[in-house]
Amino acid sequence: MDLPEECWELIFRFIDQDDHRFLESLSLVSASFLSITNRVRSTFTITDRTLPFLHRHILRFHNLKRVRFHDFHGDINSILLQISLSCLDLESLDISGMPYFPDLKTKMSSSMKEFSCSGVRELRENNIVSIGVCFPSLQKLDISYPESLPSPVFDSAIISLSSNLKSLLKIDVSGNNLITDKSLVSLSQNCVLLREIIFRDCDFVSSRCIEFVLSNSRFLESLAINGIGWRPRESFSKDAFLLCRCLSELNLSDSFLSDEFLRLIADAKLPLKKIVLSNCQCLTFDGVLYLLTKYQTLVHLNLEGSSFLSDEMIMELVVFLGRLTFVNFSFCAKLTGVSFFNILERCVSLQCMRMEGTNFGVEDDSKELCVLKSRIKSLYISGNHNLRDECLLKISRHCPFVETLAVDHCPAITGDGVLEVLRNSGELTSLDISGCSGIKCVDALDFELPKLETLRACGTWIDDQALGLISKRCPRLLRLDLKGCLNVTSRGVKEVVQRCTRLREINLSNCEVDDGIFIWMVCANPSLRKIVPPCCFSPTKELHKFLLRHGCVICQEIP
């Protein structure tokens, strides 16, 4: 198609926002496309695999805005110095999960807008202070759940941090369990533009402090806390929520919530669009019903673990949930397929539903509900031990546009049921059938799955013959997880690697494959980026280096 370069650039920028990995194949089309993809690439992930070619990548992608470290075991400081000398105008840096906190001084752009160091080991007070000094323009900050316990971060560090971050919009301090009210008060007073605060598992934050944050942070749109109501004699005033007029998202999961507290929220008449009450104690149907009658424009509702809910109660609740796009009723053990189809019927805008670990499947399958074809795209119904092929077929008829389907650990499902779902779901891109012991074979897979990209089949009876069929029918497969598939051997792996030319990741943990297959795999399929070998296999340094030269990493799965 003969389009101006500016039009192609707009198209490629849209692709980059969705998933930058698709730019790789486009860059091979022509010199012009290579130039455009180099220009529009904005995100880069640094791993052990990319390290040998990092200098070339930085020169090639000179408009990078976001850098993330993942599965990296090298020297972070030297990498940050290399990035700073390249004059990249970075806006986002993510070092989450790294083994230590790097030295930020003089290395990175002071105009950084987002910084995440969640789960970093040995996070110290001086590290927190340095964030505020080095990145005064930060808008989003995540310092949650440092791995060193007890947490070494105290109020003094948070107070110093907040005094330097006047433009901060979002902060997550969850898991820093030694901070107290002083930290939250300083954040609320110094960072007056704050729109989102997350402070879960902060045991020394009181209800008085929460009320102060709610009343003093006048731009606050999202609040996530837990543990409310667990402390003795803790209470909220009747005006606790009246002043937070911008609050649209409220997460109170893992709390002890009385009907009186829910009424405080309901009567405050907030502009709430999202409510998360997962795994809360003391919830009652009357309290939840009253809350939902006041917020009938909700788009996101999470009531996971509300074991008191029944099908009859759901029938009453869904009357007020017509605008939902996401709902989670997982581990509500009394719910059956009756609730599932009632939700589909009433919530016509629904895009994602989670109903895992329920009693789905015990209802009367002969009763067909008058449900129009739902536009739902993501469906998670794992761990439903009574879910059978007949019910799965019924779901596929009513949800023909589903793109992500998880039915893992549903032992009553067989291969026939999965095949019927695949036949009816032409938009499916991700399927999880892990732990479905009833799936013995997929011999009748006689049609193509042109859009399937991810298949997780851990612990199933899938064998080489099934892999041969999958490789023929799934030409766009990117990720394949065969962990615990004891009947899979090198023969089946070779077939899928040869035919699925776009395959990027494969998990062969506990599979019966030969030690010498891995060199063949990367030579036969240049798109491979990650291989998880059998647990008993220990790759040599020479093998690591050989695979890295081919852009692939081999690593044992983290338990």
XYZ file of C-alpha atoms in Angstrom:
559
model
C 0.000 0.000 0.000
C 1.458 3.350 -1.083
C 0.980 5.572 2.001
C 3.017 8.596 3.088
C 5.667 7.819 5.705
C 3.789 9.953 8.236
C 0.758 7.635 7.967
C 2.881 4.534 8.470
C 4.464 6.180 11.501
C 1.044 6.762 13.072
C 0.109 3.137 12.427
C 3.360 1.855 13.913
C 3.000 4.078 16.988
C -0.400 2.525 17.584
C 1.153 -0.958 17.281
C 3.952 0.057 19.667
C 1.403 1.087 22.302
C -0.406 -2.241 21.972
C 2.628 -4.582 21.855
C 6.029 -3.403 20.611
C 7.084 -6.991 19.817
C 5.033 -6.873 16.623
C 7.354 -4.152 15.311
C 10.114 -6.749 14.966
C 8.558 -8.470 11.948
C 7.546 -5.147 10.380
C 11.155 -3.932 10.535
C 12.138 -6.740 8.143
C 9.770 -5.649 5.361
C 11.831 -2.776 3.934
C 14.482 -0.183 4.752
C 11.734 2.415 5.152
C 9.835 0.256 7.663
C 13.084 -0.420 9.545
C 13.701 3.310 9.868
C 10.160 3.968 11.089
C 10.159 1.128 13.645
C 13.489 2.336 15.029
C 11.968 5.778 15.425
C 8.682 4.827 17.101
C 9.929 2.166 19.527
C 9.349 3.658 22.986
C 9.740 0.706 25.392
C 12.732 -1.549 26.002
C 13.207 -4.428 28.462
C 16.732 -5.174 29.633
C 17.413 -8.863 30.296
C 20.462 -11.106 30.333
C 19.607 -11.879 26.711
C 19.720 -8.261 25.529
C 22.836 -7.276 27.507
C 25.494 -8.251 24.891
C 23.807 -6.030 22.287
C 22.606 -3.218 24.563
C 24.885 -0.568 23.054
C 23.538 -1.332 19.571
C 19.937 -1.287 20.827
C 20.420 2.142 22.429
C 21.901 3.550 19.219
C 19.117 1.991 17.162
C 16.130 3.028 19.306
C 17.022 6.634 20.029
C 13.498 7.680 21.091
C 13.089 5.248 23.978
C 10.951 6.599 26.831
C 10.489 3.553 29.080
C 13.139 1.085 30.278
C 12.435 -1.978 32.415
C 14.822 -4.487 34.004
C 13.542 -8.060 34.044
C 15.249 -11.381 34.731
C 18.546 -9.488 34.828
C 21.569 -10.607 36.868
C 24.250 -8.144 35.738
C 25.538 -4.817 37.019
C 22.582 -2.392 37.117
C 24.778 0.623 37.869
C 26.901 0.179 34.748
C 23.759 -0.176 32.606
C 22.222 3.002 34.040
C 25.480 4.852 33.406
C 25.461 3.633 29.800
C 21.877 4.815 29.378
C 22.613 8.227 30.896
C 25.604 8.757 28.566
C 23.383 7.965 25.575
C 21.318 11.125 26.275
C 18.026 9.191 26.088
C 15.189 11.313 27.430
C 13.686 8.588 29.610
C 10.329 9.100 31.302
C 9.937 5.730 33.032
C 12.348 3.353 34.796
C 11.351 0.020 36.349
C 13.870 -1.949 38.468
C 11.265 -4.048 40.312
C 12.495 -7.337 41.701
C 16.175 -6.523 41.287
C 18.638 -7.846 43.922
C 19.772 -4.387 45.045
C 18.952 -0.692 44.699
C 21.273 1.110 42.246
C 23.135 4.366 42.696
C 20.914 6.981 41.023
C 23.134 10.038 41.448
C 24.212 11.788 38.227
C 23.129 8.801 36.159
C 19.567 9.437 35.029
C 17.435 12.233 33.662
C 16.003 14.495 36.346
C 12.831 14.770 34.233
C 11.878 11.136 35.003
C 8.108 10.836 35.480
C 7.693 7.213 36.586
C 9.890 5.065 38.811
C 9.196 1.581 40.181
C 11.359 -0.399 42.590
C 8.726 -2.794 43.918
C 10.166 -5.918 45.501
C 13.755 -4.670 45.433
C 15.915 -6.373 48.031
C 17.720 -4.338 50.668
C 15.749 -1.134 50.100
C 17.104 1.390 52.612
C 16.042 4.779 53.917
C 18.827 6.561 52.023
C 17.571 4.920 48.791
C 14.108 6.383 49.345
C 15.562 9.820 50.037
C 17.703 9.652 46.863
C 14.611 9.046 44.731
C 13.194 12.419 45.729
C 16.536 14.171 45.189
C 17.330 12.629 41.801
C 13.806 12.578 40.330
C 12.030 15.736 41.564
C 9.575 15.660 38.638
C 8.208 12.183 39.405
C 4.493 11.686 38.885
C 4.234 7.951 39.655
C 6.247 6.062 42.272
C 6.114 2.429 43.431
C 8.231 1.457 46.462
C 6.000 -1.410 47.577
C 6.918 -4.677 49.270
C 10.689 -4.494 49.692
C 11.988 -8.019 50.136
C 14.178 -7.358 53.164
C 12.139 -7.976 56.305
C 11.471 -6.301 58.586
C 11.138 -3.323 56.302
C 13.987 -0.860 56.873
C 11.949 2.142 55.668
C 10.715 4.494 58.388
C 8.641 7.686 58.453
C 11.674 9.979 58.170
C 12.462 8.656 54.674
C 8.883 9.084 53.425
C 8.669 12.595 54.911
C 11.902 13.607 53.131
C 10.687 11.996 49.908
C 7.338 13.784 49.966
C 8.973 17.190 50.491
C 10.763 16.831 47.123
C 7.976 15.376 44.986
C 5.568 18.263 44.492
C 4.257 16.869 41.185
C 3.493 13.365 42.472
C 0.184 11.931 41.224
C 0.409 8.279 42.309
C 2.321 6.408 45.020
C 2.345 2.808 46.273
C 3.965 2.295 49.701
C 2.352 -1.100 50.403
C 4.302 -3.587 52.494
C 6.481 -0.956 54.199
C 5.109 -2.151 57.501
C 7.001 0.184 59.837
C 5.629 3.452 58.494
C 2.929 5.170 60.539
C 0.375 7.957 60.225
C 3.198 10.489 59.889
C 4.145 9.156 56.433
C 0.632 9.336 55.032
C -0.011 12.771 56.525
C 3.208 14.145 54.989
C 2.318 12.704 51.583
C -1.147 14.225 51.746
C 0.158 17.632 52.853
C 3.235 17.912 50.620
C 2.010 16.145 47.466
C -1.169 18.121 47.003
C -1.799 16.825 43.460
C -2.023 13.179 44.532
C -4.683 11.259 42.639
C -3.913 7.681 43.682
C -2.615 6.306 46.999
C -1.982 2.617 47.703
C -0.932 1.629 51.217
C -1.806 -2.017 51.808
C -0.221 -4.032 54.613
C 0.873 -0.914 56.494
C -0.094 -2.072 59.975
C 0.556 1.155 61.884
C -1.751 3.414 59.850
C -4.879 4.331 61.817
C -8.449 5.151 60.807
C -7.866 8.770 61.910
C -5.035 9.033 59.376
C -7.199 7.536 56.624
C -9.890 10.106 57.363
C -7.283 12.878 57.184
C -6.077 11.678 53.782
C -9.653 11.449 52.492
C -10.491 14.973 53.609
C -7.169 16.688 52.836
C -6.320 15.152 49.408
C -8.947 16.965 47.397
C -7.818 15.568 44.028
C -7.772 11.955 45.246
C -9.393 9.627 42.691
C -8.224 6.190 43.813
C -7.546 4.709 47.263
C -6.405 1.137 48.067
C -6.091 0.003 51.689
C -6.714 -3.171 53.660
C -7.099 -4.326 57.231
C -9.867 -1.836 58.038
C -11.865 -2.897 61.084
C -9.365 -5.448 62.393
C -7.993 -3.185 65.131
C -10.044 -2.963 68.355
C -12.002 0.255 68.977
C -11.224 1.512 65.469
C -14.021 3.535 63.917
C -14.775 6.137 61.275
C -16.850 9.267 61.736
C -20.053 9.667 59.766
C -18.386 12.406 57.683
C -15.346 10.273 56.765
C -16.089 10.099 53.024
C -18.036 13.315 52.520
C -15.114 15.525 51.451
C -13.407 13.230 48.898
C -15.540 14.433 45.995
C -13.250 13.059 43.258
C -12.959 9.497 44.568
C -13.879 7.102 41.747
C -11.955 3.931 42.755
C -12.034 2.325 46.201
C -10.222 -0.892 47.166
C -10.975 -2.162 50.684
C -10.079 -5.827 50.182
C -9.077 -8.027 53.137
C -10.933 -5.815 55.606
C -13.593 -6.264 58.293
C -16.506 -4.253 56.884
C -19.756 -3.774 58.753
C -23.061 -2.712 57.205
C -22.678 0.609 59.018
C -19.355 1.270 57.290
C -20.785 0.395 53.854
C -23.637 2.820 54.524
C -21.126 5.603 55.188
C -19.699 5.020 51.709
C -23.112 4.676 50.090
C -24.564 7.828 51.647
C -21.498 9.905 50.722
C -22.702 9.837 47.074
C -19.208 9.598 45.620
C -18.522 9.372 41.878
C -17.436 5.735 42.328
C -16.836 3.628 39.224
C -14.763 0.848 40.803
C -15.296 -0.999 44.103
C -13.104 -3.869 45.349
C -14.366 -5.749 48.432
C -12.570 -9.058 47.882
C -12.004 -11.424 50.815
C -13.700 -9.116 53.301
C -15.144 -10.349 56.589
C -18.475 -9.355 58.143
C -20.012 -8.461 54.767
C -23.746 -9.130 54.546
C -26.140 -9.200 51.639
C -28.100 -6.232 53.034
C -24.966 -4.097 53.268
C -23.782 -4.956 49.757
C -27.280 -4.455 48.310
C -27.603 -1.013 49.893
C -24.183 0.004 48.578
C -24.915 -1.131 45.012
C -28.323 0.575 44.895
C -26.469 3.863 45.454
C -23.796 3.206 42.794
C -25.615 1.889 39.756
C -23.034 3.320 37.341
C -20.210 1.043 38.538
C -18.015 -0.403 35.791
C -15.781 -2.581 38.034
C -16.970 -4.763 40.924
C -14.922 -7.322 42.869
C -16.679 -9.436 45.519
C -14.261 -12.375 45.460
C -14.580 -14.648 48.467
C -18.049 -13.438 49.491
C -19.169 -16.912 50.504
C -22.636 -15.782 51.643
C -23.726 -14.942 48.085
C -26.280 -17.258 46.450
C -27.868 -17.427 42.993
C -31.001 -15.749 44.355
C -28.948 -12.870 45.770
C -27.115 -12.373 42.475
C -30.475 -12.105 40.713
C -31.297 -9.153 42.983
C -27.890 -7.499 42.664
C -27.522 -7.612 38.863
C -30.516 -5.305 38.486
C -28.172 -2.482 39.585
C -25.103 -3.586 37.620
C -26.081 -2.850 34.040
C -22.955 -0.827 33.225
C -20.316 -3.264 34.505
C -17.352 -4.046 32.270
C -15.535 -6.179 34.891
C -16.892 -8.435 37.632
C -15.257 -10.933 39.988
C -17.335 -13.490 41.921
C -14.535 -16.039 42.337
C -14.613 -18.345 45.359
C -18.245 -17.590 46.084
C -18.887 -21.272 46.689
C -22.703 -21.185 46.481
C -22.868 -19.669 42.995
C -23.713 -21.834 39.984
C -24.147 -21.338 36.253
C -27.506 -19.705 36.958
C -25.645 -16.665 38.307
C -23.203 -16.737 35.386
C -25.938 -16.515 32.747
C -27.984 -13.985 34.714
C -24.918 -11.733 34.811
C -24.406 -12.164 31.063
C -28.032 -11.286 30.417
C -28.122 -8.147 32.559
C -24.574 -6.789 32.152
C -24.532 -6.179 28.418
C -21.312 -4.107 28.513
C -19.324 -6.812 30.317
C -15.794 -7.345 28.960
C -14.228 -9.538 31.664
C -15.688 -11.981 34.208
C -13.957 -14.042 36.887
C -15.957 -16.877 38.447
C -13.290 -19.299 39.661
C -13.711 -21.884 42.402
C -17.515 -21.767 42.535
C -20.230 -24.432 42.163
C -20.518 -23.744 38.434
C -21.913 -26.843 36.699
C -24.370 -28.297 39.214
C -27.321 -26.357 37.767
C -29.876 -27.876 35.389
C -28.184 -27.849 31.970
C -31.445 -28.537 30.168
C -32.746 -25.074 31.012
C -31.576 -22.704 28.271
C -31.657 -19.036 29.239
C -32.670 -16.352 26.778
C -29.292 -14.680 26.633
C -28.129 -12.782 23.587
C -24.595 -13.306 22.354
C -22.362 -11.574 24.892
C -19.483 -9.327 23.823
C -17.365 -10.559 26.730
C -13.682 -10.899 25.824
C -12.021 -12.398 28.931
C -13.457 -15.312 30.900
C -11.790 -16.956 33.908
C -13.740 -19.984 35.201
C -10.861 -22.079 36.579
C -11.168 -24.519 39.469
C -14.840 -25.351 38.897
C -14.821 -29.086 39.581
C -18.413 -29.615 38.429
C -17.994 -27.828 35.096
C -18.650 -30.315 32.284
C -18.556 -30.370 28.497
C -22.270 -29.590 28.148
C -21.966 -26.426 30.194
C -18.767 -25.429 28.391
C -20.536 -25.780 25.049
C -23.375 -23.607 26.331
C -20.884 -20.949 27.408
C -19.174 -20.972 24.006
C -22.515 -20.444 22.244
C -23.289 -17.379 24.355
C -19.722 -15.995 24.365
C -18.515 -16.389 20.757
C -16.235 -13.333 20.917
C -14.135 -14.426 23.894
C -10.401 -13.810 23.407
C -9.004 -15.094 26.721
C -10.403 -18.274 28.273
C -9.101 -19.978 31.439
C -10.692 -23.314 32.338
C -7.669 -24.776 34.119
C -8.154 -27.297 36.918
C -11.646 -28.284 35.808
C -11.207 -32.095 35.914
C -14.643 -32.940 34.454
C -13.867 -31.245 31.122
C -12.749 -33.535 28.294
C -11.030 -32.975 24.970
C -14.400 -33.017 23.188
C -15.639 -30.080 25.253
C -12.497 -28.049 24.604
C -12.726 -28.757 20.854
C -16.306 -27.458 20.730
C -15.234 -24.275 22.509
C -12.403 -23.806 20.018
C -14.775 -24.410 17.134
C -17.207 -21.719 18.368
C -14.604 -19.157 19.485
C -12.910 -17.805 16.394
C -11.456 -14.795 18.262
C -9.618 -16.849 20.899
C -6.016 -15.688 21.473
C -5.265 -17.267 24.882
C -6.376 -20.635 26.297
C -5.483 -22.233 29.654
C -6.398 -25.907 30.140
C -3.727 -26.696 32.743
C -4.619 -29.417 35.229
C -7.639 -30.604 33.238
C -7.027 -34.304 33.822
C -10.095 -35.237 31.769
C -8.431 -34.046 28.552
C -6.867 -37.201 27.130
C -6.543 -36.255 23.462
C -7.476 -33.677 20.801
C -7.533 -36.022 17.812
C -10.532 -34.288 16.238
C -8.791 -30.922 15.878
C -9.521 -30.617 12.160
C -9.870 -26.832 11.886
C -7.475 -23.884 12.151
C -7.100 -21.586 15.146
C -5.707 -18.582 13.292
C -5.613 -16.214 16.273
C -4.452 -18.448 19.132
C -1.197 -17.036 20.549
C -0.945 -18.500 24.057
C -1.646 -22.083 25.120
C -1.099 -23.312 28.678
C -1.570 -27.069 29.028
C 0.446 -27.823 32.189
C -0.046 -31.241 33.717
C -2.321 -32.614 30.985
C -2.139 -35.849 29.001
C -1.088 -34.026 25.839
C 1.437 -36.107 23.870
C 3.514 -35.844 20.687
C 0.532 -36.632 18.475
C -1.503 -33.827 20.049
C 1.448 -31.449 19.673
C 1.610 -32.343 15.983
C -2.039 -31.344 15.535
C -1.557 -28.152 17.553
C 1.452 -27.167 15.444
C -0.581 -27.635 12.248
C -3.653 -25.723 13.440
C -2.075 -22.859 15.427
C 0.222 -20.979 13.021
C 0.379 -17.815 15.184
C 1.331 -19.509 18.466
C 3.722 -17.328 20.513
C 3.760 -18.973 23.951
C 3.401 -22.675 24.788
C 3.472 -24.000 28.367
C 3.875 -27.792 28.609
C 5.083 -27.997 32.197
C 4.379 -31.437 33.633
C 3.241 -32.972 30.322
C 4.985 -36.292 30.892
C 4.005 -37.731 27.501
C 5.761 -34.983 25.524
C 9.108 -35.982 24.004
C 11.673 -34.418 21.690
C 9.726 -35.620 18.637
C 6.660 -33.543 19.499
C 8.746 -30.534 20.510
C 10.624 -30.573 17.201
C 7.378 -30.597 15.265
C 5.899 -27.616 17.096
C 9.170 -25.640 16.930
C 9.461 -26.180 13.174
C 5.862 -25.415 12.268
C 5.055 -22.577 14.702
C 7.540 -20.152 13.188
C 6.494 -17.270 15.473
C 6.962 -19.205 18.736
C 8.797 -17.065 21.304
C 8.466 -18.945 24.605
C 8.184 -22.646 25.478
C 8.126 -24.335 28.889
C 9.355 -27.950 28.864
C 9.663 -28.448 32.617
C 9.216 -32.162 33.458
C 8.949 -33.144 29.782
C 10.948 -36.064 28.382
C 13.247 -34.228 25.974
C 16.859 -34.867 24.978
C 19.614 -32.654 26.376
C 20.912 -31.829 22.903
C 17.631 -30.454 21.534
C 18.072 -26.850 22.675
C 20.779 -25.897 20.164
C 18.670 -27.396 17.390
C 15.605 -25.430 18.583
C 17.142 -21.957 18.263
C 18.705 -22.831 14.901
C 15.411 -24.194 13.567
C 13.302 -21.308 14.893
C 15.015 -17.864 15.089
C 11.967 -16.329 16.823
C 12.537 -18.290 20.064
C 13.350 -15.978 22.975
C 12.894 -18.115 26.105
C 13.179 -21.839 26.861
C 12.422 -23.447 30.224
C 14.179 -26.860 30.192
C 13.304 -29.957 32.259
C 14.059 -29.583 35.972
C 16.854 -32.138 35.904
C 18.726 -30.316 33.121
C 21.534 -27.930 34.051
C 22.659 -25.802 31.087
C 26.380 -25.167 30.677
C 27.943 -21.729 30.267
C 28.716 -22.593 26.645
C 25.052 -23.396 25.987
C 23.969 -20.137 27.665
C 26.343 -18.150 25.468
C 25.313 -19.965 22.284
C 21.604 -19.342 22.908
C 22.223 -15.703 23.852
C 23.999 -15.183 20.534
C 20.755 -16.347 18.923
C 18.677 -13.986 21.074
C 17.328 -16.728 23.344
C 17.663 -17.345 27.074
C 17.396 -20.724 28.813
C 16.421 -20.659 32.476
C 14.801 -22.847 35.089
C 11.324 -21.868 36.167
C 11.178 -19.905 39.416
C 9.108 -21.906 41.965
